[in-house]
Amino acid sequence: MHVPLRTRYGLRALVRIAAAPAGEALPLSQIAAEEGIPAAFLERILRRLRGAGLVSARRGARGGYRLARPAGEISVADVVTALEGRRSLVSCLPDAGACRRSARCRTRVAWQRLDEAVARALDGVTVADLVAGPAAEAAGPATGAGDGG
């Protein structure tokens, strides 16, 4: 499965924003510099994330980007959907009519199972989990009061 650069950059930006001290908005230029993301590309990514309700933006001297909801409530699946739309691995899954072979396709069930496994994996990891880092990830998903990020 190929994960587009836009999605990888978007997730990195969200993790960086979530890791900022509570209440601090991060300027686009700071996120871009710290994450090594071209500023113009990051601006387009953040615009999409803002439209999806994942970040909020504020202008001015103390402006920048903040998460629009707690990091523990933003899954990797939310990011993928915001930046890429539909997340099926093969085109016939969301629309069986798109494939003339779907009624007799012997491989569709394999693709469907794989697609469901990927969806569960993406739904099962939050931005808070990623902020917590690899040690917390090995212990399992963050829970409780600390996962607001």
Steps between C-alpha positions, in 0.01 A plus 500: 500500500635841405444784747516832315754760609214741576365259762841431652572872525151572635536243775846632592362853519213391725737314731723810519201724577374256764844488666506878550450631853131523595325794340795594278425561134779409260571717196506323166861608447608332825322173420646501149854566623491247783344226289688571177180557303485760220293789637276540193416128503438505875265796459284298259506201734401707803220661300353153440548399862328820607209431264468154655482649849833356617686829550404859561697803390543843649660802335720758660810523716386216726338312217565163355348154498347299784315173506126555470429206729703290746784298348351183648190557288684537168582165342741436217189397304359852551818647351499262202134574431552877530794500260425216261127438519393142446745253648420171328796308364327400176235694309239224498449495878302819550315454171459142378333638188831660399631156409331283241651192667374564855217243487745221419820637653677242712753745642261768623465340845879508547513870410203569725667330799825685438314829462315441829826412680665820375196705604508347851872571528457863393203545734697346787782756510444859609711812478539474880647152460756637255588794724558256787760325286618146435522394867134583559404347165656167603299509822173559312276795416490793740194513721363714777556865579846521345399430142372849421848581374 
